[in-house]
Structure formats: C-alpha cells, structure tokens
C-alpha cells in the first residue's frame, strides 16, 4: 500500500448544553485508552464550557482516523454547510432537559430530513444526564422514555438512523458510540 491513512469525517451536533463537548472528550479518551474517563479525569458536566463555533478531535481507530467535528448549538443555522463533507453524523439530545426538548426535536427533524445527509449513517444519542437537583429526582429512564416519545425517534429509525442512550458524564454508552463509529468507517 501507499501508507496513506484513511480519514473519515464525523459531525457531532445538537442543541446548546446537550453534552457534545463532554462526549467529544470522552470519545477521544476512549479511543486512546480503551476505557472511560475516570471521574477525576474530566470536569463535572456543570463546569464544561459550551463550544462556541467548532471543536475538532481526532480519533485513532484500528482501520482509520476519524475527524470528529463538534459544531456548537448556536451554529445550528449553518450546520448544513458541513453536511456534504461528513461521512456520518451524531446528534446529541439531553434527555433530561425537558425545556429544550422541543427545540432539539426541531433541529433533529431538520437534520434527518436534509438531502445532503440522505443515506449517511446517523446516530441519535440520548444523553441521560443526572436529573437530581434541589432534592427532587426523576428517574433517568422516565425522562429518556419521554424524550424518545417527543422526538418520535422510534418512527424514524431506519438503516441509516439509529439510536443509543448513555451518559456523557459517567461514560456509560461511550464505548457503544465508538463501536458505532468504527462500524460505520467500514462502509
């Protein structure tokens, strides 16, 4: 061979505060160390600064390098300018933020229906962040279930649109996302 490394492009999008930055850092860590971030290795989700503009991480996989480009939620009006160059897309939804769920759903529908993403692997990741605040707890599964109902994700699942649930802060599900990325680089 020529020794050239294949590079795949993965977009990471979602509304502001959905957990994209923490997911990006977790995916990078997992791709290097094959383990989740330990609790002391990353800031709590409340201290992570939302990305303004874009942030790029490179994930070294067995078969290729994946350029993971996170586009901030405020950039939603121009996300589509990056669709042509992406090989796959991950859409992050904070399933515990009921106030933001309808806005996330509108953005999700726009992305899924965009012609430049037609046929491209598309993952919807429901980030089940801890929802215990001020003494009131709502089981994450209840919120995630309602998030799935609101977004009607079960109606949208197809060969190209898939769904995973996890927690960016604890690292639950990050390995599954990395496996999804790895599988899609082989297409």
Coordinates of N, CA, C and O in Angstrom, one line a residue:
X1 N 0.8 -1.2 0.0 CA 0.0 0.0 0.0 C 0.8 1.3 0.0 O 2.1 1.2 0.1
X2 N 0.2 2.4 -0.1 CA 0.9 3.6 -0.2 C 1.2 4.2 1.2 O 1.9 5.2 1.3
X3 N 0.7 3.5 2.3 CA 0.9 4.0 3.6 C 0.0 5.2 4.0 O 0.1 5.7 5.1
X4 N -0.9 5.6 3.1 CA -1.8 6.7 3.4 C -2.9 6.2 4.4 O -3.4 5.1 4.3
X5 N -3.2 7.0 5.3 CA -4.2 6.7 6.3 C -5.6 7.3 5.8 O -5.7 8.4 5.4
X6 N -6.6 6.4 5.9 CA -7.9 6.8 5.5 C -8.5 7.7 6.6 O -8.3 7.4 7.8
X7 N -9.0 8.8 6.2 CA -9.6 9.8 7.2 C -11.1 9.8 6.9 O -11.6 10.0 5.8
X8 N -11.9 9.6 7.9 CA -13.4 9.7 7.9 C -13.8 10.9 8.7 O -13.2 11.3 9.7
X9 N -14.9 11.6 8.3 CA -15.4 12.8 9.0 C -16.7 12.5 9.6 O -17.6 12.1 9.0
X10 N -16.7 12.8 10.9 CA -18.0 12.6 11.7 C -18.3 13.9 12.3 O -17.5 14.6 13.0
X11 N -19.6 14.4 12.1 CA -20.1 15.6 12.7 C -20.8 15.2 14.0 O -21.5 14.2 14.1
X12 N -20.6 16.1 15.0 CA -21.2 16.0 16.3 C -22.0 17.2 16.5 O -21.5 18.3 16.7
X13 N -23.4 17.1 16.5 CA -24.2 18.3 16.6 C -25.3 18.0 17.7 O -25.5 16.9 18.1
X14 N -26.0 19.1 18.0 CA -27.1 19.0 19.0 C -27.3 20.4 19.6 O -26.5 21.3 19.4
X15 N -28.4 20.6 20.3 CA -28.7 21.9 20.9 C -27.7 22.3 22.0 O -26.9 21.4 22.4
X16 N -27.6 23.5 22.3 CA -26.7 24.0 23.4 C -26.9 23.2 24.7 O -28.0 23.0 25.1
X17 N -25.8 22.8 25.3 CA -25.8 22.2 26.6 C -26.2 20.7 26.5 O -26.5 20.1 27.6
X18 N -26.3 20.1 25.4 CA -26.7 18.7 25.3 C -25.7 17.7 25.8 O -26.0 16.6 26.1
X19 N -24.4 18.1 25.8 CA -23.3 17.2 26.2 C -22.3 16.9 25.1 O -21.5 15.9 25.3
X20 N -22.3 17.6 24.0 CA -21.4 17.3 22.9 C -20.0 17.4 23.3 O -19.2 16.6 22.9
X21 N -19.6 18.5 24.0 CA -18.2 18.7 24.3 C -17.7 17.6 25.2 O -16.6 17.0 25.0
X22 N -18.4 17.2 26.2 CA -18.0 16.1 27.1 C -18.0 14.8 26.4 O -17.1 14.0 26.6
X23 N -18.9 14.6 25.5 CA -18.9 13.3 24.7 C -17.7 13.3 23.8 O -17.0 12.3 23.6
X24 N -17.3 14.4 23.1 CA -16.2 14.5 22.3 C -14.9 14.1 23.1 O -14.1 13.3 22.6
X25 N -14.8 14.7 24.3 CA -13.6 14.4 25.1 C -13.6 13.0 25.5 O -12.5 12.3 25.6
X26 N -14.7 12.4 25.9 CA -14.9 11.0 26.3 C -14.5 10.1 25.1 O -13.8 9.1 25.4
X27 N -15.0 10.4 23.9 CA -14.7 9.5 22.8 C -13.2 9.6 22.5 O -12.6 8.5 22.2
X28 N -12.6 10.7 22.6 CA -11.1 10.9 22.4 C -10.4 10.0 23.4 O -9.5 9.2 23.0
X29 N -10.7 10.1 24.7 CA -10.1 9.4 25.7 C -10.3 7.9 25.5 O -9.3 7.1 25.6
X30 N -11.5 7.4 25.2 CA -11.7 6.0 25.0 C -10.9 5.5 23.8 O -10.5 4.4 23.8
X31 N -10.8 6.3 22.7 CA -10.1 5.8 21.5 C -8.6 5.6 21.8 O -8.0 4.8 21.2
X32 N -8.1 6.4 22.8 CA -6.7 6.2 23.1 C -6.4 5.2 24.2 O -5.6 4.3 24.1
X33 N -7.3 5.2 25.3 CA -7.0 4.4 26.4 C -7.9 3.1 26.5 O -7.7 2.3 27.4
X34 N -8.9 3.0 25.6 CA -9.8 1.9 25.6 C -10.5 1.7 27.0 O -10.8 0.6 27.4
X35 N -10.8 2.8 27.6 CA -11.5 2.8 28.9 C -12.2 4.2 29.0 O -11.8 5.2 28.4
X36 N -13.2 4.3 29.9 CA -13.9 5.5 30.1 C -13.0 6.5 30.9 O -12.1 6.1 31.6
X37 N -13.4 7.8 30.8 CA -12.7 8.7 31.7 C -13.1 8.4 33.1 O -14.2 8.1 33.4
X38 N -12.0 8.4 34.0 CA -12.3 8.2 35.4 C -12.9 9.5 35.9 O -12.7 10.6 35.3
X39 N -13.7 9.5 37.0 CA -14.4 10.6 37.5 C -13.5 11.8 37.7 O -13.9 13.0 37.4
X40 N -12.3 11.6 38.1 CA -11.4 12.8 38.3 C -10.7 13.3 37.1 O -10.0 14.3 37.1
X41 N -10.9 12.6 36.0 CA -10.2 12.9 34.7 C -10.9 14.0 33.9 O -10.3 14.5 33.0
X42 N -12.1 14.3 34.3 CA -12.8 15.4 33.5 C -13.6 16.2 34.5 O -13.9 15.8 35.6
X43 N -13.9 17.4 34.0 CA -14.7 18.3 34.8 C -16.1 17.8 34.9 O -16.6 17.1 34.0
X44 N -16.8 18.2 36.0 CA -18.2 17.8 36.0 C -18.9 18.5 34.9 O -18.5 19.5 34.4
X45 N -20.0 17.9 34.5 CA -20.7 18.4 33.3 C -21.2 19.9 33.5 O -21.4 20.6 32.6
X46 N -21.3 20.3 34.8 CA -21.8 21.7 35.0 C -20.7 22.7 34.8 O -20.9 23.9 34.6
X47 N -19.4 22.2 34.8 CA -18.3 23.2 34.6 C -17.7 23.1 33.2 O -16.8 23.8 32.9
X48 N -18.3 22.3 32.3 CA -17.8 22.2 30.9 C -18.3 23.4 30.2 O -19.5 23.8 30.3
X49 N -17.4 24.1 29.5 CA -17.8 25.3 28.7 C -18.3 24.9 27.4 O -17.7 24.2 26.6
X50 N -19.5 25.3 27.0 CA -20.1 25.0 25.7 C -19.2 25.5 24.6 O -18.6 26.6 24.7
X51 N -19.2 24.7 23.5 CA -18.4 25.1 22.4 C -19.1 26.2 21.6 O -20.2 26.2 21.3
X52 N -18.3 27.3 21.4 CA -18.8 28.4 20.5 C -18.0 28.2 19.2 O -16.8 28.3 19.2
X53 N -18.7 28.0 18.2 CA -18.0 27.7 16.9 C -17.9 26.2 16.8 O -18.8 25.5 16.9
X54 N -16.6 25.7 16.5 CA -16.4 24.3 16.4 C -15.2 23.8 17.1 O -14.3 24.6 17.5
X55 N -15.1 22.6 17.3 CA -14.0 21.9 18.0 C -13.7 20.6 17.3 O -14.7 19.9 17.0
X56 N -12.5 20.3 17.0 CA -12.1 19.1 16.3 C -11.2 18.2 17.2 O -10.3 18.7 17.7
X57 N -11.6 16.9 17.2 CA -10.8 15.9 17.9 C -10.5 14.9 16.8 O -11.3 14.6 15.9
X58 N -9.3 14.2 16.9 CA -9.0 13.1 16.0 C -9.0 11.8 16.8 O -8.4 11.7 17.9
X59 N -9.8 10.9 16.3 CA -9.9 9.6 17.0 C -9.1 8.6 16.2 O -9.4 8.4 15.0
X60 N -8.1 7.9 16.8 CA -7.3 6.9 16.1 C -8.0 5.6 16.3 O -8.0 5.1 17.4
X61 N -8.5 5.0 15.2 CA -9.2 3.7 15.2 C -8.2 2.7 14.5 O -7.3 3.1 13.9
X62 N -8.6 1.5 14.6 CA -7.7 0.4 14.0 C -7.6 0.6 12.5 O -6.5 0.4 12.0
X63 N -8.7 1.0 11.9 CA -8.7 1.0 10.4 C -8.5 2.4 9.8 O -8.2 2.5 8.6
X64 N -8.7 3.4 10.6 CA -8.6 4.8 10.1 C -8.5 5.8 11.2 O -8.6 5.5 12.3
X65 N -8.4 7.1 10.7 CA -8.5 8.2 11.7 C -9.9 8.8 11.4 O -10.3 9.0 10.3
X66 N -10.6 9.1 12.5 CA -11.9 9.8 12.4 C -11.7 11.3 12.9 O -11.3 11.5 14.0
X67 N -12.0 12.2 12.0 CA -12.0 13.6 12.4 C -13.4 13.9 13.0 O -14.4 13.9 12.2
X68 N -13.5 14.1 14.3 CA -14.8 14.4 15.0 C -14.9 15.9 15.1 O -14.2 16.5 15.9
X69 N -15.8 16.4 14.4 CA -16.0 17.9 14.4 C -17.3 18.2 15.1 O -18.4 17.9 14.7
X70 N -17.1 18.8 16.3 CA -18.3 19.3 17.1 C -18.6 20.7 16.6 O -17.8 21.6 16.6
X71 N -19.9 20.9 16.3 CA -20.4 22.2 15.9 C -21.3 22.6 17.1 O -22.3 21.9 17.4
X72 N -21.1 23.8 17.6 CA -21.9 24.3 18.7 C -23.3 24.5 18.4 O -23.7 24.7 17.2
X73 N -24.2 24.4 19.4 CA -25.6 24.5 19.2 C -26.0 25.9 18.6 O -27.0 25.9 17.9
X74 N -25.3 26.9 18.9 CA -25.6 28.2 18.4 C -25.3 28.3 16.9 O -25.8 29.2 16.2
X75 N -24.6 27.3 16.4 CA -24.2 27.3 14.9 C -25.3 26.5 14.1 O -25.1 26.3 12.9
X76 N -26.4 26.1 14.8 CA -27.4 25.3 14.1 C -27.8 25.8 12.7 O -27.9 25.0 11.8
X77 N -28.0 27.1 12.6 CA -28.4 27.6 11.2 C -27.3 27.3 10.1 O -27.7 27.3 8.9
X78 N -26.1 27.0 10.5 CA -25.1 26.8 9.4 C -24.5 25.3 9.5 O -23.6 25.0 8.8
X79 N -25.1 24.5 10.3 CA -24.7 23.1 10.4 C -24.7 22.5 9.0 O -23.7 21.7 8.6
X80 N -25.7 22.8 8.2 CA -25.8 22.1 6.9 C -24.7 22.4 5.9 O -24.4 21.6 5.0
X81 N -23.9 23.5 6.2 CA -22.8 23.8 5.3 C -21.7 22.7 5.5 O -20.8 22.6 4.7
X82 N -21.7 21.9 6.6 CA -20.8 20.8 6.8 C -21.3 19.5 6.4 O -20.5 18.5 6.5
X83 N -22.5 19.3 6.0 CA -23.1 18.0 5.8 C -22.5 17.3 4.6 O -22.3 16.1 4.6
X84 N -22.1 18.1 3.5 CA -21.6 17.5 2.3 C -20.3 16.7 2.6 O -20.0 15.7 2.0
X85 N -19.5 17.3 3.5 CA -18.1 16.7 3.7 C -18.1 15.6 4.8 O -17.1 15.0 5.1
X86 N -19.3 15.4 5.5 CA -19.3 14.4 6.6 C -19.6 13.0 6.0 O -20.3 12.9 5.1
X87 N -19.0 12.0 6.7 CA -19.3 10.6 6.4 C -20.4 10.0 7.3 O -21.0 9.0 6.9
X88 N -20.6 10.7 8.4 CA -21.6 10.2 9.4 C -21.9 11.4 10.4 O -21.1 12.3 10.4
X89 N -23.0 11.3 11.1 CA -23.4 12.3 12.0 C -23.9 11.7 13.3 O -24.6 10.8 13.3
X90 N -23.5 12.4 14.4 CA -24.1 12.0 15.7 C -24.8 13.3 16.2 O -24.3 14.3 16.3
X91 N -26.1 13.1 16.6 CA -26.9 14.1 17.1 C -27.2 13.8 18.6 O -27.7 12.8 18.9
X92 N -26.7 14.8 19.4 CA -26.8 14.5 20.9 C -28.0 15.3 21.4 O -28.2 16.5 21.1
X93 N -28.9 14.6 22.2 CA -30.0 15.2 22.9 C -29.9 15.0 24.4 O -29.7 13.9 24.8
X94 N -30.0 16.1 25.1 CA -30.0 16.0 26.6 C -31.5 15.5 27.0 O -32.4 16.3 27.0
X95 N -31.6 14.3 27.3 CA -33.0 13.8 27.5 C -33.5 14.2 28.9 O -34.7 13.9 29.2
X96 N -32.7 14.8 29.7 CA -33.2 15.3 31.0 C -33.6 16.8 30.9 O -34.2 17.3 31.9
X97 N -33.4 17.5 29.8 CA -33.7 18.9 29.7 C -35.1 19.0 29.0 O -35.1 19.2 27.8
X98 N -36.1 18.9 29.8 CA -37.5 18.9 29.1 C -37.8 20.3 28.5 O -38.5 20.3 27.5
X99 N -37.2 21.4 29.0 CA -37.5 22.7 28.4 C -36.9 22.8 27.0 O -37.4 23.5 26.2
X100 N -35.8 22.1 26.8 CA -35.1 22.2 25.5 C -35.4 21.1 24.5 O -35.0 21.1 23.4
X101 N -36.3 20.2 24.9 CA -36.6 19.0 24.1 C -37.3 19.3 22.8 O -36.9 18.8 21.8
X102 N -38.2 20.3 22.8 CA -38.9 20.6 21.6 C -37.9 21.3 20.6 O -38.0 21.0 19.4
X103 N -37.1 22.2 21.1 CA -36.1 22.8 20.2 C -35.1 21.7 19.6 O -34.8 21.8 18.4
X104 N -34.7 20.8 20.4 CA -33.8 19.7 20.0 C -34.6 18.9 18.9 O -33.9 18.5 17.9
X105 N -35.8 18.6 19.1 CA -36.6 17.8 18.1 C -36.7 18.5 16.8 O -36.5 17.9 15.7
X106 N -36.9 19.8 16.8 CA -37.0 20.6 15.5 C -35.6 20.5 14.8 O -35.6 20.2 13.6
X107 N -34.5 20.7 15.5 CA -33.2 20.6 14.9 C -32.9 19.2 14.4 O -32.4 19.0 13.3
X108 N -33.4 18.2 15.2 CA -33.2 16.8 14.8 C -33.9 16.5 13.5 O -33.4 15.9 12.5
X109 N -35.2 16.9 13.4 CA -36.0 16.7 12.2 C -35.4 17.4 11.0 O -35.4 16.8 9.9
X110 N -34.9 18.6 11.2 CA -34.3 19.3 10.1 C -33.0 18.5 9.6 O -32.8 18.4 8.4
X111 N -32.2 18.0 10.5 CA -31.0 17.3 10.1 C -31.4 16.0 9.4 O -30.8 15.7 8.3
X112 N -32.3 15.2 10.0 CA -32.6 13.9 9.4 C -33.2 14.1 8.0 O -32.9 13.3 7.1
X113 N -34.0 15.2 7.8 CA -34.6 15.4 6.5 C -33.7 16.1 5.5 O -34.1 16.3 4.3
X114 N -32.5 16.5 5.9 CA -31.7 17.2 4.9 C -31.1 16.3 3.8 O -30.6 15.3 4.1
X115 N -31.3 16.8 2.6 CA -30.9 15.9 1.4 C -29.4 15.5 1.5 O -29.0 14.4 1.0
X116 N -28.5 16.4 2.0 CA -27.1 16.1 2.0 C -26.7 15.0 3.0 O -25.6 14.4 3.0
X117 N -27.7 14.6 3.9 CA -27.4 13.6 4.9 C -28.1 12.3 4.4 O -28.0 11.2 5.1
X118 N -28.9 12.3 3.4 CA -29.6 11.1 2.9 C -28.7 10.0 2.7 O -27.7 10.1 1.9
X119 N -29.0 8.9 3.3 CA -28.2 7.6 3.2 C -26.9 7.6 4.0 O -26.2 6.6 4.0
X120 N -26.6 8.7 4.7 CA -25.4 8.7 5.6 C -25.7 8.1 6.9 O -26.8 8.4 7.4
X121 N -24.8 7.4 7.6 CA -25.1 6.9 8.9 C -25.4 8.1 9.9 O -24.7 9.1 9.9
X122 N -26.4 7.9 10.7 CA -27.0 9.0 11.5 C -27.3 8.4 12.9 O -28.1 7.5 13.0
X123 N -26.6 8.8 13.9 CA -26.9 8.3 15.3 C -27.5 9.4 16.1 O -27.0 10.5 16.2
X124 N -28.6 9.0 16.8 CA -29.2 9.9 17.8 C -28.8 9.4 19.2 O -29.1 8.2 19.5
X125 N -28.0 10.2 19.9 CA -27.6 9.8 21.2 C -28.3 10.5 22.3 O -28.3 11.8 22.4
X126 N -29.1 9.8 23.1 CA -29.9 10.4 24.2 C -28.9 10.4 25.4 O -28.6 9.4 26.0
X127 N -28.5 11.6 25.8 CA -27.6 11.8 26.9 C -28.5 11.9 28.2 O -29.1 12.9 28.4
X128 N -28.5 10.8 29.0 CA -29.3 10.8 30.2 C -28.4 11.4 31.4 O -27.9 10.6 32.2
X129 N -28.4 12.7 31.4 CA -27.6 13.3 32.5 C -28.4 13.2 33.8 O -29.6 13.0 33.8
X130 N -27.6 13.2 34.9 CA -28.2 13.1 36.2 C -29.3 14.2 36.3 O -29.1 15.4 36.0
X131 N -30.4 13.9 36.9 CA -31.5 14.8 37.0 C -31.9 15.1 38.4 O -33.0 15.5 38.7
X132 N -31.0 14.8 39.4 CA -31.3 15.1 40.8 C -30.8 16.4 41.1 O -29.6 16.7 41.2
X133 N -31.7 17.4 41.3 CA -31.4 18.7 41.6 C -32.4 19.2 42.7 O -33.5 18.9 42.6
X134 N -31.8 19.9 43.6 CA -32.6 20.5 44.7 C -33.6 19.5 45.3 O -34.7 19.8 45.6
X135 N -33.0 18.3 45.6 CA -33.8 17.3 46.3 C -34.8 16.5 45.5 O -35.3 15.5 46.0
X136 N -35.1 17.0 44.3 CA -36.1 16.2 43.5 C -35.4 15.4 42.5 O -34.6 15.8 41.8
X137 N -35.8 14.1 42.5 CA -35.2 13.2 41.5 C -36.2 12.6 40.6 O -37.3 12.2 41.0
X138 N -35.9 12.6 39.3 CA -36.8 11.9 38.3 C -35.9 10.8 37.7 O -34.8 11.1 37.3
X139 N -36.4 9.6 37.8 CA -35.6 8.5 37.2 C -35.2 8.8 35.7 O -36.1 9.2 35.0
X140 N -34.0 8.6 35.4 CA -33.5 9.0 34.1 C -34.3 8.2 33.0 O -34.5 8.7 32.0
X141 N -34.6 7.0 33.3 CA -35.3 6.2 32.3 C -36.7 6.8 31.9 O -37.1 6.7 30.8
X142 N -37.3 7.4 32.9 CA -38.6 8.0 32.6 C -38.4 9.2 31.7 O -39.1 9.4 30.7
X143 N -37.4 10.0 32.0 CA -37.1 11.2 31.1 C -36.7 10.8 29.7 O -37.1 11.3 28.7
X144 N -35.8 9.8 29.7 CA -35.4 9.3 28.4 C -36.5 8.7 27.6 O -36.6 9.0 26.4
X145 N -37.4 8.0 28.2 CA -38.6 7.5 27.6 C -39.4 8.6 27.0 O -39.9 8.5 25.8
X146 N -39.6 9.7 27.8 CA -40.4 10.8 27.2 C -39.7 11.5 26.1 O -40.3 12.0 25.2
X147 N -38.4 11.6 26.2 CA -37.6 12.2 25.1 C -37.8 11.4 23.9 O -37.9 12.0 22.8
X148 N -37.7 10.1 24.0 CA -37.9 9.3 22.8 C -39.3 9.4 22.2 O -39.5 9.5 21.0
X149 N -40.3 9.6 23.1 CA -41.7 9.8 22.6 C -41.8 11.2 21.9 O -42.4 11.3 20.8
X150 N -41.3 12.2 22.5 CA -41.4 13.6 22.0 C -40.7 13.6 20.6 O -41.2 14.2 19.7
X151 N -39.5 13.0 20.5 CA -38.8 13.1 19.2 C -39.3 12.1 18.2 O -38.9 12.2 17.0
X152 N -40.2 11.2 18.6 CA -40.7 10.2 17.8 C -39.6 9.4 17.1 O -39.7 9.0 15.9
X153 N -38.5 9.2 17.8 CA -37.3 8.5 17.2 C -37.6 7.1 16.8 O -37.1 6.6 15.8
X154 N -38.6 6.4 17.4 CA -38.9 5.0 17.0 C -39.5 5.0 15.6 O -39.3 4.1 14.9
X155 N -40.2 6.1 15.2 CA -40.8 6.2 13.9 C -39.7 6.5 12.9 O -39.9 6.2 11.7
X156 N -38.6 7.0 13.3 CA -37.6 7.5 12.4 C -36.5 6.5 12.2 O -35.7 6.6 11.2
X157 N -36.4 5.5 13.1 CA -35.3 4.5 12.9 C -35.3 3.8 11.6 O -36.4 3.4 11.1
X158 N -34.2 3.6 11.0 CA -34.1 3.0 9.7 C -32.7 2.4 9.6 O -31.9 2.3 10.5
X159 N -32.3 2.1 8.3 CA -31.0 1.5 8.1 C -29.9 2.6 8.4 O -28.8 2.2 8.8
X160 N -30.2 3.9 8.2 CA -29.2 4.9 8.4 C -29.4 5.6 9.7 O -28.4 6.1 10.3
X161 N -30.6 5.7 10.3 CA -30.9 6.4 11.6 C -30.9 5.4 12.7 O -31.8 4.5 12.7
X162 N -30.0 5.5 13.6 CA -30.0 4.6 14.8 C -30.0 5.4 16.1 O -29.8 6.6 16.1
X163 N -30.2 4.7 17.2 CA -30.4 5.4 18.5 C -29.6 4.6 19.5 O -29.5 3.4 19.6
X164 N -28.9 5.4 20.4 CA -28.2 4.9 21.6 C -28.6 5.8 22.7 O -28.8 7.0 22.6
X165 N -28.5 5.2 23.9 CA -28.7 6.0 25.2 C -27.5 5.8 26.1 O -26.9 4.7 26.1
X166 N -27.1 6.8 26.8 CA -26.0 6.7 27.7 C -25.9 8.0 28.5 O -26.8 8.7 28.7
X167 N -24.7 8.1 29.1 CA -24.5 9.3 30.0 C -23.0 9.8 29.8 O -22.1 9.1 30.1
X168 N -22.9 11.0 29.2 CA -21.6 11.5 28.9 C -20.7 11.7 30.1 O -19.5 11.5 30.1
X169 N -21.4 12.1 31.2 CA -20.6 12.3 32.5 C -20.0 11.1 33.0 O -18.8 11.1 33.5
X170 N -20.7 10.0 33.1 CA -20.3 8.7 33.6 C -19.5 7.9 32.6 O -18.8 6.9 33.0
X171 N -19.7 8.2 31.4 CA -19.0 7.4 30.3 C -19.9 6.2 29.8 O -19.5 5.5 28.9
X172 N -21.1 6.0 30.4 CA -21.9 4.9 30.0 C -22.4 5.1 28.6 O -22.9 6.2 28.2
X173 N -22.1 4.1 27.7 CA -22.6 4.2 26.3 C -21.5 4.8 25.4 O -21.6 4.7 24.2
X174 N -20.4 5.4 25.9 CA -19.4 5.9 25.1 C -18.7 4.8 24.2 O -18.5 5.0 23.0
X175 N -18.5 3.7 24.8 CA -17.9 2.6 24.1 C -18.8 2.1 22.9 O -18.3 1.8 21.9
X176 N -20.1 2.2 23.2 CA -21.1 1.8 22.1 C -21.0 2.8 21.0 O -21.2 2.4 19.8
X177 N -20.9 4.1 21.3 CA -20.8 5.1 20.2 C -19.5 4.9 19.4 O -19.5 5.0 18.2
X178 N -18.4 4.6 20.1 CA -17.1 4.4 19.4 C -17.2 3.2 18.5 O -16.7 3.1 17.4
X179 N -17.9 2.1 19.0 CA -18.1 0.9 18.2 C -19.0 1.3 17.0 O -18.7 0.8 15.9
X180 N -20.0 2.1 17.2 CA -20.9 2.5 16.0 C -20.0 3.3 15.0 O -20.1 3.0 13.8
X181 N -19.2 4.2 15.5 CA -18.3 4.9 14.6 C -17.4 4.0 13.8 O -17.2 4.1 12.6
X182 N -16.8 3.0 14.5 CA -15.9 2.1 13.9 C -16.6 1.2 12.9 O -16.1 1.1 11.8
X183 N -17.8 0.8 13.2 CA -18.6 0.0 12.2 C -18.9 0.8 11.0 O -18.8 0.3 9.8
X184 N -19.2 2.1 11.1 CA -19.6 3.0 10.0 C -18.4 3.3 9.2 O -18.5 3.7 8.0
X185 N -17.2 3.3 9.7 CA -16.0 3.6 8.9 C -15.7 2.5 7.9 O -15.0 2.7 6.9
X186 N -16.3 1.3 8.1 CA -16.0 0.1 7.3 C -17.0 0.1 6.1 O -16.8 -0.7 5.2
X187 N -18.0 1.0 6.1 CA -18.9 1.0 5.0 C -18.3 1.6 3.7 O -17.5 2.4 3.7

